[in-house]
Short mmCIF file of C-alpha atoms and ligand atoms in Angstrom, two decimals:
data_model
loop_
_atom_site.label_atom_id
_atom_site.label_comp_id
_atom_site.label_asym_id
_atom_site.label_seq_id
_atom_site.Cartn_x
_atom_site.Cartn_y
_atom_site.Cartn_z
CA UNK A 1223 24.90 26.23 7.92
CA UNK A 1224 22.13 27.93 10.01
CA UNK A 1225 20.49 26.01 12.14
CA UNK A 1226 17.46 28.17 13.37
CA UNK A 1227 15.41 27.00 16.06
CA UNK A 1228 11.43 27.35 15.09
CA UNK A 1229 8.59 27.44 18.15
CA UNK A 1230 5.82 24.66 18.19
CA UNK A 1231 2.58 27.08 17.92
CA UNK A 1232 0.04 24.24 17.53
CA UNK A 1233 -1.29 23.78 20.91
CA UNK A 1234 -1.31 24.17 24.98
CA UNK A 1235 -0.45 20.37 25.19
CA UNK A 1236 2.05 20.33 23.34
CA UNK A 1237 5.37 19.17 24.78
CA UNK A 1238 7.90 20.74 22.81
CA UNK A 1239 7.71 24.20 25.07
CA UNK A 1240 11.46 24.99 24.15
CA UNK A 1241 11.33 24.97 20.62
CA UNK A 1242 12.06 22.57 17.48
CA UNK A 1243 14.99 22.11 16.02
CA UNK A 1244 15.05 23.01 12.41
CA UNK A 1245 13.93 20.96 9.72
CA UNK A 1246 17.33 20.97 8.41
CA UNK A 1247 18.41 19.64 11.28
CA UNK A 1248 15.89 16.62 12.09
CA UNK A 1249 15.97 15.67 8.31
CA UNK A 1250 20.08 15.08 8.97
CA UNK A 1251 19.36 13.36 12.22
CA UNK A 1252 16.91 10.96 10.19
CA UNK A 1253 19.21 10.39 7.54
CA UNK A 1254 21.98 9.08 9.66
CA UNK A 1255 19.17 6.74 11.28
CA UNK A 1256 18.32 5.37 7.38
CA UNK A 1257 14.85 6.65 8.00
CA UNK A 1258 14.01 4.06 10.45
CA UNK A 1259 10.17 4.07 10.24
CA UNK A 1260 9.88 3.67 14.03
CA UNK A 1261 11.41 6.71 14.94
CA UNK A 1262 9.42 7.96 12.56
CA UNK A 1263 6.31 6.90 13.29
CA UNK A 1264 7.03 7.74 16.80
CA UNK A 1265 8.27 11.32 16.00
CA UNK A 1266 5.27 11.94 13.86
CA UNK A 1267 3.00 11.54 16.98
CA UNK A 1268 4.75 14.19 19.03
CA UNK A 1269 3.00 16.99 17.64
CA UNK A 1270 1.72 18.60 14.52
CA UNK A 1271 5.19 20.35 13.62
CA UNK A 1272 6.74 16.88 13.76
CA UNK A 1273 3.62 15.20 12.04
CA UNK A 1274 3.85 17.94 9.19
CA UNK A 1275 7.60 17.79 8.61
CA UNK A 1276 7.21 13.69 8.52
CA UNK A 1277 4.48 13.29 6.12
CA UNK A 1278 5.87 16.24 3.65
CA UNK A 1279 9.74 15.18 3.94
CA UNK A 1280 10.81 12.06 5.98
CA UNK A 1281 8.18 9.53 4.62
CA UNK A 1282 9.09 10.67 1.22
CA UNK A 1283 12.98 10.27 2.10
CA UNK A 1284 12.12 7.05 3.66
CA UNK A 1285 10.19 5.72 0.21
CA UNK A 1286 12.65 6.85 -1.61
CA UNK A 1287 15.69 5.21 0.01
CA UNK A 1288 13.77 1.94 0.14
CA UNK A 1289 12.42 1.51 -3.36
CA UNK A 1290 14.02 4.07 -5.42
CA UNK A 1291 13.00 3.09 -9.06
CA UNK A 1292 9.42 2.42 -7.90
CA UNK A 1293 8.76 5.74 -6.13
CA UNK A 1294 10.87 7.90 -9.16
CA UNK A 1295 8.06 5.52 -11.87
CA UNK A 1296 5.55 6.95 -9.48
CA UNK A 1297 6.31 10.49 -9.29
CA UNK A 1298 7.30 10.55 -12.91
CA UNK A 1299 3.08 10.23 -13.13
CA UNK A 1300 2.22 12.97 -10.96
CA UNK A 1301 2.38 16.72 -11.02
CA UNK A 1302 4.96 18.80 -9.02
CA UNK A 1303 6.48 16.07 -7.14
CA UNK A 1304 3.40 15.01 -5.42
CA UNK A 1305 2.08 11.77 -5.07
CA UNK A 1306 -1.71 10.28 -4.88
CA UNK A 1307 -2.65 9.42 -0.80
CA UNK A 1308 0.25 11.26 1.07
CA UNK A 1309 3.87 10.17 1.58
CA UNK A 1310 2.68 8.35 4.51
CA UNK A 1311 0.56 6.16 3.21
CA UNK A 1312 2.93 4.87 0.98
CA UNK A 1313 5.87 4.47 3.58
CA UNK A 1314 3.22 1.96 5.30
CA UNK A 1315 2.14 0.13 2.10
CA UNK A 1316 5.57 -0.50 1.73
CA UNK A 1317 6.07 -2.16 5.58
CA UNK A 1318 2.77 -2.72 6.62
CA UNK A 1319 0.83 -6.08 6.17
CA UNK A 1320 -2.38 -4.88 7.19
CA UNK A 1321 -4.13 -8.28 7.83
CA UNK A 1322 -7.58 -9.30 7.41
CA UNK A 1323 -10.78 -8.93 9.47
CA UNK A 1324 -13.42 -11.65 9.45
CA UNK A 1325 -16.76 -11.62 7.45
CA UNK A 1326 -14.77 -10.55 4.35
CA UNK A 1327 -15.05 -13.12 1.51
CA UNK A 1328 -12.20 -15.02 2.03
CA UNK A 1329 -11.56 -14.55 6.07
CA UNK A 1330 -14.70 -15.96 7.15
CA UNK A 1331 -13.88 -17.79 10.32
CA UNK A 1332 -10.61 -16.14 11.42
CA UNK A 1333 -9.28 -12.55 11.91
CA UNK A 1334 -5.57 -12.16 10.44
CA UNK A 1335 -3.73 -9.14 12.41
CA UNK A 1336 -1.46 -6.70 11.10
CA UNK A 1337 2.08 -6.65 11.37
CA UNK A 1338 5.07 -5.19 10.36
CA UNK A 1339 6.92 -6.72 7.45
CA UNK A 1340 11.12 -6.26 7.16
CA UNK A 1341 10.94 -5.49 3.42
CA UNK A 1342 8.58 -5.80 0.65
CA UNK A 1343 9.69 -5.90 -2.89
CA UNK A 1344 6.84 -4.47 -5.16
CA UNK A 1345 6.91 -5.74 -9.30
CA UNK A 1346 5.50 -4.28 -11.79
CA UNK A 1347 5.54 -7.46 -14.23
CA UNK A 1348 3.78 -9.10 -11.52
CA UNK A 1349 0.91 -6.16 -11.47
CA UNK A 1350 0.31 -6.84 -15.06
CA UNK A 1351 -1.46 -10.28 -14.14
CA UNK A 1352 -4.21 -7.90 -11.69
CA UNK A 1353 -4.98 -6.04 -14.48
CA UNK A 1354 -7.46 -7.21 -17.28
CA UNK A 1355 -7.09 -7.19 -20.49
CA UNK A 1356 -9.00 -3.87 -21.10
CA UNK A 1357 -6.71 -2.15 -18.89
CA UNK A 1358 -3.01 -3.92 -19.31
CA UNK A 1359 -1.18 -0.45 -19.91
CA UNK A 1360 -2.12 0.49 -16.92
CA UNK A 1361 1.24 0.38 -14.47
CA UNK A 1362 0.78 -1.58 -11.07
CA UNK A 1363 3.01 -2.28 -8.78
CA UNK A 1364 2.05 -5.24 -6.98
CA UNK A 1365 3.52 -7.10 -4.08
CA UNK A 1366 4.29 -11.52 -3.58
CA UNK A 1367 1.63 -12.64 -0.91
CA UNK A 1368 2.43 -12.55 2.12
CA UNK A 1369 1.70 -15.83 3.70
CA UNK A 1370 -0.44 -17.11 6.39
CA UNK A 1371 -0.92 -20.39 6.71
CA UNK A 1372 -3.01 -22.77 8.63
CA UNK A 1373 -5.96 -20.07 9.29
CA UNK A 1374 -8.16 -22.96 10.33
CA UNK A 1375 -11.39 -23.04 8.09
CA UNK A 1376 -9.78 -20.32 5.90
CA UNK A 1377 -6.59 -22.77 4.85
CA UNK A 1378 -3.97 -21.19 4.09
CA UNK A 1379 -4.52 -17.29 3.05
CA UNK A 1380 -2.32 -15.13 0.96
CA UNK A 1381 -2.58 -10.96 1.69
CA UNK A 1382 -0.94 -8.91 -0.97
CA UNK A 1383 -1.03 -5.29 -1.55
CA UNK A 1384 0.10 -2.96 -4.49
CA UNK A 1385 -0.39 0.76 -5.63
CA UNK A 1386 -0.72 2.11 -9.24
CA UNK A 1387 0.89 5.05 -10.86
CA UNK A 1388 -1.04 7.71 -11.60
CA UNK A 1389 -4.86 6.14 -10.53
CA UNK A 1390 -6.41 9.23 -11.20
CA UNK A 1391 -5.91 8.83 -15.55
CA UNK A 1392 -6.02 5.02 -15.09
CA UNK A 1393 -8.02 3.06 -17.36
CA UNK A 1394 -9.02 0.56 -14.06
CA UNK A 1395 -10.71 4.19 -12.99
CA UNK A 1396 -12.16 5.04 -15.72
CA UNK A 1397 -13.49 1.50 -15.94
CA UNK A 1398 -14.97 1.31 -12.25
CA UNK A 1399 -16.44 4.66 -12.92
CA UNK A 1400 -18.40 3.83 -16.15
CA UNK A 1401 -19.56 0.57 -14.79
CA UNK A 1402 -21.06 2.75 -12.04
CA UNK A 1403 -19.34 0.17 -9.48
CA UNK A 1404 -20.13 1.57 -6.20
CA UNK A 1405 -17.60 2.52 -3.62
CA UNK A 1406 -17.80 -0.37 -0.84
CA UNK A 1407 -19.82 0.70 2.07
CA UNK A 1408 -17.75 -0.87 5.16
CA UNK A 1409 -14.33 -1.93 3.65
CA UNK A 1410 -11.80 1.42 3.42
CA UNK A 1411 -8.62 1.64 2.73
CA UNK A 1412 -6.06 0.52 5.84
CA UNK A 1413 -3.32 3.02 4.43
CA UNK A 1414 -4.99 6.30 3.67
CA UNK A 1415 -8.22 5.80 4.84
CA UNK A 1416 -10.41 6.45 1.80
CA UNK A 1417 -13.19 4.27 0.38
CA UNK A 1418 -12.74 1.32 -1.85
CA UNK A 1419 -13.91 -0.19 -4.76
CA UNK A 1420 -14.56 -4.18 -5.09
CA UNK A 1421 -12.90 -6.00 -7.78
CA UNK A 1422 -15.07 -8.80 -7.66
CA UNK A 1423 -18.17 -7.01 -7.35
CA UNK A 1424 -17.19 -4.93 -10.80
CA UNK A 1425 -16.26 -8.01 -12.31
CA UNK A 1426 -12.75 -6.81 -12.28
CA UNK A 1427 -10.67 -9.81 -11.57
CA UNK A 1428 -8.40 -11.06 -13.60
CA UNK A 1429 -7.79 -14.95 -14.37
CA UNK A 1430 -4.07 -14.35 -14.71
CA UNK A 1431 -3.96 -13.14 -10.80
CA UNK A 1432 -4.84 -16.58 -10.01
CA UNK A 1433 -1.92 -17.98 -11.28
CA UNK A 1434 0.62 -15.58 -10.38
CA UNK A 1435 -0.85 -16.34 -6.58
CA UNK A 1436 -1.12 -19.60 -6.73
CA UNK A 1437 -5.04 -19.46 -5.23
CA UNK A 1438 -7.88 -21.01 -5.78
CA UNK A 1439 -9.96 -19.35 -8.62
CA UNK A 1440 -13.06 -18.58 -6.60
CA UNK A 1441 -11.17 -17.51 -3.63
CA UNK A 1442 -9.55 -14.00 -4.74
CA UNK A 1443 -10.77 -10.61 -4.16
CA UNK A 1444 -9.04 -7.38 -4.12
CA UNK A 1445 -10.16 -3.38 -3.46
CA UNK A 1446 -8.67 -0.45 -4.62
CA UNK A 1447 -9.12 2.94 -3.01
CA UNK A 1448 -9.70 6.30 -4.63
CA UNK A 1449 -5.66 6.96 -4.29
CA UNK A 1450 -5.15 3.79 -6.17
CA UNK A 1451 -3.51 1.56 -2.98
CA UNK A 1452 -4.62 -2.16 -3.76
CA UNK A 1453 -4.97 -4.76 -0.78
CA UNK A 1454 -5.98 -8.24 -1.55
CA UNK A 1455 -6.50 -11.31 -0.06
CA UNK A 1456 -7.16 -15.08 -1.24
CA UNK A 1457 -6.82 -18.57 -0.69
CA UNK A 1458 -3.59 -20.23 -1.48
CA UNK A 1459 -3.19 -23.82 -3.59
CA UNK A 1460 -1.52 -26.16 -1.49
CA UNK A 1461 2.55 -25.91 -2.85
CA UNK A 1462 2.31 -29.17 -4.65
CA UNK A 1463 -1.14 -28.30 -6.68
CA UNK A 1464 0.27 -24.53 -7.44
CA UNK A 1465 4.11 -25.95 -8.49
CA UNK A 1466 1.28 -28.56 -10.94
CA UNK A 1467 -0.96 -25.55 -12.10
CA UNK A 1468 2.17 -23.30 -13.35
CA UNK A 1469 3.70 -26.39 -14.97
CA UNK A 1470 0.62 -26.07 -17.04
CA UNK A 1471 0.59 -22.59 -18.28
ZN1 ZN B 2910 1.15 -10.73 6.36
ZN1 ZN B 2911 -5.65 3.84 0.19
#
């Protein structure tokens, strides 16, 4: 295998003055580390060259290694092996619960800090519950709620996140645009930084979402960003109540 060193040409302050390893070598190193996300984050901060290769290759491999089925499904809706909102955003979505800041409809008295999670399962079946009837043919993957219990006056808060397949062509996006729902003036996507729509404002919270989450009916909010990432927050019913609710279904 031919290993060539390419020099960093990005800035005088870049620390890699002795040139970089080739892409091939870096990819092999990361493969042996099983695409460790922490190492990946530190490497991406070194300089533009590393940042670029992390975005283009390393995060993609990370995503494929952690959720191969979901990622190949998401890819089959995109064009030429690309994904909406970049690989690093999807990587972060997989391993980071973004918390909740006070002032949100649900977290009124408390802020919940973002945190890394070890591994998260994204479910397409669960995602269906978050789509209103007219949009049920869209494909959406959603996690189980990350439970933040005893948040003072806010009660037990559940945070969940998800991603649409081919959001650009989805019925949800079409409906948001047809209804002329405005983008939220303050909130933005913690994963890709684009603006978001509030599904409460759009009146597009589906009834089955409450049941799926075990949440109070009027205590749920989710946002969808321009790249089709979903982030949501709800107040969870006490365990005994939510069990009763699901028995009634
Ligand atoms: Zn969490
Ligand atoms: Zn986003």
